[in-house]
Amino acid sequence: MTSKERHENRYLRRKAKREEKRKKYLKYNNYDWVFCYGHLYHSYKMSRRNVGWKSSTQAYTRKAPLKTYRTYCKLQTGYYRSRGFYEFNIIERGKLRHIRSVTIEERVVQRCLCDYCLVPLLSRTFIYDNGASTKNKGYHFARQRIVRFLRRHVRKYGTKGYVLLYDFSQFFDNIPHGLIKKIVRKSITDRRLLRQIDHFIDMFGDVGLGLGSQISQILALASANYLDHYIKERLRVKGYARYMDDGCLIHESKEFLQKCLKEIREICKKLGFKLSEHKTQIVKLAHGFTWLKTKFYIIDNQKIVKKITRGSVVKMRNKLKAFRELITKGYMTPYDAYMSFQSWRAYARKFHAYRTIVSMEHLFYNTFRFSSYEIAQWR
């Protein structure tokens, strides 16, 4: 076999592999396959998880097969329309957030659209280190990627280096609809799917995506995808990860990171995003930095330490005081307080925080003075 024949065979194998991969994803671009009755009913069963106590979910559950079939008929005839939002405000970590929640019927449709169309098609284009709201990824995945980047950096350069941290200001509220629709049309060609996606996007107004809808999560991730690829492929920053609107770049040169920040600003201006000036900064690696509510330190030029933030500890201390009052008034059971503390404890165990956990355990048991028999029953 000649060299030319080997090259030709190699080309044919790669071509066949690409064609096989393309055919695998063709079904996700088919309106009838995406919104079939089986997918809608499975999406209903997924949507009722952890919200079965709500009256609206219980009302839907009583006639779930019939209501799912009615939704299926509306989708197939093209008459399905959103009923709008339930709007309210919450305060999360001291920050006011405006939530626009949808009905259980629309949650079913959005989950079906995301699980069987948007997520499979759009997530293909994401970089590996885009760690939010996708399968087998999340908060802990993003943190572990940063730890891995830090270890690689320390092996090469020690503690000499810098970290560029950036954060988008009012990320969901400022996402341009034109940008989102352009991104969606690169992966989806079915006109009926595009019409339904555009309808959900337009329900949020002229600009921005609302908090409280599943479709907002995947579209928000895709909106900054161009920036991720530019940093990874054009700037060639290996130590880069993004979690929703928080980004982190690790490099040995401060001048290079300053150049990166300048180009990031230009791309954000082009895409329609705004950087938060007081959160966007370049920090010395040797001094440690905070990203995703985690303090990263390098000890003895080799060990990467993850510390829990003081705010998280203070918040849990205040919660324990509030739980004691609620139990006294009869608004809360001791079991609920115990489970809430165990949830925080499981979160804290992901950090290097042994002494903090022991201290909080002493505070918890001294505050409530549960008997060993009660605790054994709960476990």
Short mmCIF file of N, CA, C and O in Angstrom, two decimals, residues 108-171:
data_model
loop_
_atom_site.label_atom_id
_atom_site.label_comp_id
_atom_site.label_asym_id
_atom_site.label_seq_id
_atom_site.Cartn_x
_atom_site.Cartn_y
_atom_site.Cartn_z
N VAL A 108 -43.02 21.35 31.93
CA VAL A 108 -42.95 20.07 31.21
C VAL A 108 -42.47 20.30 29.78
O VAL A 108 -41.58 19.60 29.29
N VAL A 109 -43.03 21.29 29.12
CA VAL A 109 -42.66 21.57 27.72
C VAL A 109 -41.21 22.04 27.64
O VAL A 109 -40.46 21.61 26.76
N GLN A 110 -40.81 22.93 28.54
CA GLN A 110 -39.44 23.43 28.51
C GLN A 110 -38.42 22.34 28.81
O GLN A 110 -37.36 22.27 28.19
N ARG A 111 -38.75 21.46 29.77
CA ARG A 111 -37.84 20.35 30.06
C ARG A 111 -37.71 19.42 28.86
O ARG A 111 -36.61 18.95 28.54
N CYS A 112 -38.82 19.15 28.21
CA CYS A 112 -38.79 18.30 27.02
C CYS A 112 -37.94 18.94 25.93
O CYS A 112 -37.12 18.27 25.30
N LEU A 113 -38.11 20.24 25.73
CA LEU A 113 -37.34 20.95 24.71
C LEU A 113 -35.85 20.96 25.06
O LEU A 113 -35.00 20.77 24.18
N CYS A 114 -35.52 21.15 26.33
CA CYS A 114 -34.12 21.20 26.75
C CYS A 114 -33.47 19.82 26.69
O CYS A 114 -32.38 19.66 26.13
N ASP A 115 -34.14 18.80 27.26
CA ASP A 115 -33.54 17.48 27.37
C ASP A 115 -33.39 16.79 26.02
O ASP A 115 -32.44 16.01 25.84
N TYR A 116 -34.30 17.04 25.11
CA TYR A 116 -34.30 16.30 23.84
C TYR A 116 -33.92 17.16 22.63
O TYR A 116 -33.98 16.68 21.51
N CYS A 117 -33.51 18.41 22.87
CA CYS A 117 -33.11 19.26 21.74
C CYS A 117 -31.96 20.17 22.12
O CYS A 117 -30.84 20.01 21.64
N LEU A 118 -32.21 21.16 22.98
CA LEU A 118 -31.23 22.21 23.23
C LEU A 118 -29.95 21.70 23.89
O LEU A 118 -28.84 22.02 23.44
N VAL A 119 -30.10 20.93 24.95
CA VAL A 119 -28.91 20.46 25.67
C VAL A 119 -28.03 19.56 24.80
O VAL A 119 -26.81 19.77 24.72
N PRO A 120 -28.58 18.53 24.11
CA PRO A 120 -27.71 17.69 23.28
C PRO A 120 -27.01 18.45 22.15
O PRO A 120 -25.86 18.16 21.83
N LEU A 121 -27.72 19.41 21.54
CA LEU A 121 -27.15 20.10 20.39
C LEU A 121 -26.22 21.24 20.80
O LEU A 121 -25.16 21.41 20.21
N LEU A 122 -26.61 22.04 21.78
CA LEU A 122 -25.79 23.19 22.15
C LEU A 122 -24.57 22.78 22.98
O LEU A 122 -23.50 23.37 22.86
N SER A 123 -24.73 21.77 23.86
CA SER A 123 -23.62 21.38 24.72
C SER A 123 -22.46 20.78 23.92
O SER A 123 -21.32 20.74 24.42
N ARG A 124 -22.72 20.33 22.71
CA ARG A 124 -21.64 19.82 21.84
C ARG A 124 -20.61 20.90 21.56
O ARG A 124 -19.43 20.61 21.33
N THR A 125 -21.05 22.15 21.52
CA THR A 125 -20.17 23.26 21.16
C THR A 125 -19.46 23.86 22.37
O THR A 125 -18.63 24.74 22.20
N PHE A 126 -19.80 23.43 23.59
CA PHE A 126 -19.19 24.01 24.78
C PHE A 126 -17.78 23.48 24.97
O PHE A 126 -17.47 22.34 24.61
N ILE A 127 -16.93 24.29 25.59
CA ILE A 127 -15.62 23.81 26.00
C ILE A 127 -15.80 22.89 27.21
O ILE A 127 -16.81 22.97 27.92
N TYR A 128 -14.82 22.04 27.44
CA TYR A 128 -14.95 21.07 28.53
C TYR A 128 -15.01 21.76 29.88
O TYR A 128 -15.68 21.29 30.81
N ASP A 129 -14.35 22.90 30.01
CA ASP A 129 -14.26 23.60 31.29
C ASP A 129 -15.38 24.60 31.51
O ASP A 129 -15.28 25.45 32.38
N ASN A 130 -16.45 24.49 30.73
CA ASN A 130 -17.67 25.24 31.00
C ASN A 130 -18.52 24.35 31.90
O ASN A 130 -19.18 23.43 31.45
N GLY A 131 -18.52 24.61 33.21
CA GLY A 131 -18.95 23.60 34.16
C GLY A 131 -20.31 23.74 34.77
O GLY A 131 -20.57 23.12 35.80
N ALA A 132 -21.23 24.54 34.23
CA ALA A 132 -22.51 24.77 34.90
C ALA A 132 -23.66 24.11 34.16
O ALA A 132 -23.70 24.10 32.93
N SER A 133 -24.60 23.55 34.92
CA SER A 133 -25.92 23.13 34.42
C SER A 133 -25.88 22.10 33.32
O SER A 133 -26.77 22.06 32.48
N THR A 134 -24.87 21.27 33.26
CA THR A 134 -24.83 20.18 32.29
C THR A 134 -24.55 18.88 33.04
O THR A 134 -24.05 18.87 34.16
N LYS A 135 -24.85 17.76 32.38
CA LYS A 135 -24.74 16.46 33.03
C LYS A 135 -23.30 16.16 33.43
O LYS A 135 -22.36 16.41 32.67
N ASN A 136 -23.15 15.60 34.64
CA ASN A 136 -21.85 15.22 35.20
C ASN A 136 -20.94 16.42 35.45
O ASN A 136 -19.72 16.26 35.62
N LYS A 137 -21.51 17.61 35.46
CA LYS A 137 -20.73 18.81 35.76
C LYS A 137 -21.51 19.65 36.77
O LYS A 137 -22.67 19.38 37.05
N GLY A 138 -20.85 20.65 37.28
CA GLY A 138 -21.53 21.51 38.25
C GLY A 138 -20.51 22.28 39.08
O GLY A 138 -19.35 22.47 38.68
N TYR A 139 -20.94 22.69 40.26
CA TYR A 139 -20.12 23.53 41.14
C TYR A 139 -18.81 22.85 41.53
O TYR A 139 -17.73 23.43 41.41
N HIS A 140 -18.90 21.60 41.99
CA HIS A 140 -17.70 20.89 42.43
C HIS A 140 -16.79 20.55 41.26
O HIS A 140 -15.55 20.55 41.40
N PHE A 141 -17.37 20.29 40.09
CA PHE A 141 -16.56 20.03 38.90
C PHE A 141 -15.71 21.25 38.56
O PHE A 141 -14.51 21.13 38.28
N ALA A 142 -16.33 22.43 38.58
CA ALA A 142 -15.60 23.67 38.25
C ALA A 142 -14.46 23.92 39.23
O ALA A 142 -13.35 24.30 38.85
N ARG A 143 -14.71 23.68 40.52
CA ARG A 143 -13.66 23.88 41.52
C ARG A 143 -12.50 22.91 41.32
O ARG A 143 -11.33 23.28 41.43
N GLN A 144 -12.83 21.66 41.01
CA GLN A 144 -11.78 20.66 40.82
C GLN A 144 -10.94 20.96 39.58
O GLN A 144 -9.75 20.65 39.55
N ARG A 145 -11.55 21.54 38.57
CA ARG A 145 -10.78 21.92 37.38
C ARG A 145 -9.77 23.01 37.72
O ARG A 145 -8.62 22.98 37.26
N ILE A 146 -10.19 23.98 38.56
CA ILE A 146 -9.26 25.02 38.97
C ILE A 146 -8.12 24.44 39.80
O ILE A 146 -6.95 24.83 39.65
N VAL A 147 -8.45 23.48 40.67
CA VAL A 147 -7.41 22.82 41.46
C VAL A 147 -6.41 22.11 40.54
O VAL A 147 -5.19 22.18 40.75
N ARG A 148 -6.91 21.47 39.50
CA ARG A 148 -6.03 20.77 38.57
C ARG A 148 -5.14 21.77 37.83
O ARG A 148 -3.94 21.52 37.64
N PHE A 149 -5.70 22.91 37.41
CA PHE A 149 -4.91 23.93 36.73
C PHE A 149 -3.83 24.49 37.66
O PHE A 149 -2.70 24.75 37.23
N LEU A 150 -4.19 24.69 38.92
CA LEU A 150 -3.23 25.21 39.88
C LEU A 150 -2.08 24.23 40.11
O LEU A 150 -0.91 24.63 40.20
N ARG A 151 -2.39 22.96 40.21
CA ARG A 151 -1.34 21.96 40.40
C ARG A 151 -0.38 21.94 39.22
O ARG A 151 0.84 21.84 39.40
N ARG A 152 -0.94 22.01 38.02
CA ARG A 152 -0.07 22.02 36.84
C ARG A 152 0.80 23.28 36.80
O ARG A 152 1.98 23.22 36.44
N HIS A 153 0.21 24.41 37.19
CA HIS A 153 0.96 25.66 37.20
C HIS A 153 2.07 25.62 38.24
O HIS A 153 3.21 26.05 37.99
N VAL A 154 1.78 25.08 39.43
CA VAL A 154 2.77 25.03 40.51
C VAL A 154 3.95 24.12 40.13
O VAL A 154 5.10 24.42 40.46
N ARG A 155 3.67 23.03 39.44
CA ARG A 155 4.76 22.15 39.02
C ARG A 155 5.73 22.86 38.08
O ARG A 155 6.93 22.58 38.08
N LYS A 156 5.21 23.77 37.26
CA LYS A 156 6.06 24.45 36.27
C LYS A 156 6.69 25.73 36.81
O LYS A 156 7.87 26.01 36.57
N TYR A 157 5.88 26.55 37.52
CA TYR A 157 6.34 27.89 37.88
C TYR A 157 6.34 28.17 39.38
O TYR A 157 6.69 29.28 39.80
N GLY A 158 5.90 27.24 40.20
CA GLY A 158 5.78 27.51 41.62
C GLY A 158 4.62 28.46 41.90
O GLY A 158 3.58 28.37 41.27
N THR A 159 4.85 29.38 42.82
CA THR A 159 3.79 30.35 43.15
C THR A 159 3.92 31.63 42.33
O THR A 159 3.19 32.59 42.58
N LYS A 160 4.84 31.67 41.38
CA LYS A 160 4.98 32.84 40.52
C LYS A 160 3.88 32.81 39.47
O LYS A 160 3.82 31.89 38.65
N GLY A 161 3.04 33.78 39.50
CA GLY A 161 1.95 33.84 38.54
C GLY A 161 0.81 34.69 39.04
O GLY A 161 0.84 35.21 40.17
N TYR A 162 -0.20 34.81 38.20
CA TYR A 162 -1.33 35.67 38.51
C TYR A 162 -2.63 34.98 38.08
O TYR A 162 -2.62 34.05 37.26
N VAL A 163 -3.72 35.48 38.63
CA VAL A 163 -5.05 34.96 38.31
C VAL A 163 -5.93 36.13 37.88
O VAL A 163 -6.01 37.14 38.59
N LEU A 164 -6.57 35.99 36.73
CA LEU A 164 -7.54 36.97 36.26
C LEU A 164 -8.94 36.46 36.57
O LEU A 164 -9.33 35.40 36.08
N LEU A 165 -9.67 37.19 37.38
CA LEU A 165 -11.05 36.86 37.72
C LEU A 165 -11.97 37.86 37.08
O LEU A 165 -11.75 39.08 37.19
N TYR A 166 -12.98 37.38 36.37
CA TYR A 166 -13.96 38.30 35.78
C TYR A 166 -15.36 37.82 36.12
O TYR A 166 -15.61 36.64 36.37
N ASP A 167 -16.28 38.76 36.10
CA ASP A 167 -17.67 38.47 36.43
C ASP A 167 -18.56 39.39 35.61
O ASP A 167 -18.29 40.59 35.50
N PHE A 168 -19.61 38.82 35.01
CA PHE A 168 -20.56 39.63 34.24
C PHE A 168 -21.53 40.33 35.17
O PHE A 168 -22.02 39.75 36.14
N SER A 169 -21.83 41.57 34.86
CA SER A 169 -22.79 42.34 35.65
C SER A 169 -24.20 42.11 35.11
O SER A 169 -24.44 42.30 33.91
N GLN A 170 -25.12 41.68 36.01
CA GLN A 170 -26.52 41.42 35.62
C GLN A 170 -26.55 40.53 34.37
O GLN A 170 -27.11 40.88 33.33
N PHE A 171 -25.94 39.35 34.50
CA PHE A 171 -25.72 38.47 33.35
C PHE A 171 -27.03 38.11 32.63
O PHE A 171 -27.19 38.35 31.44
#
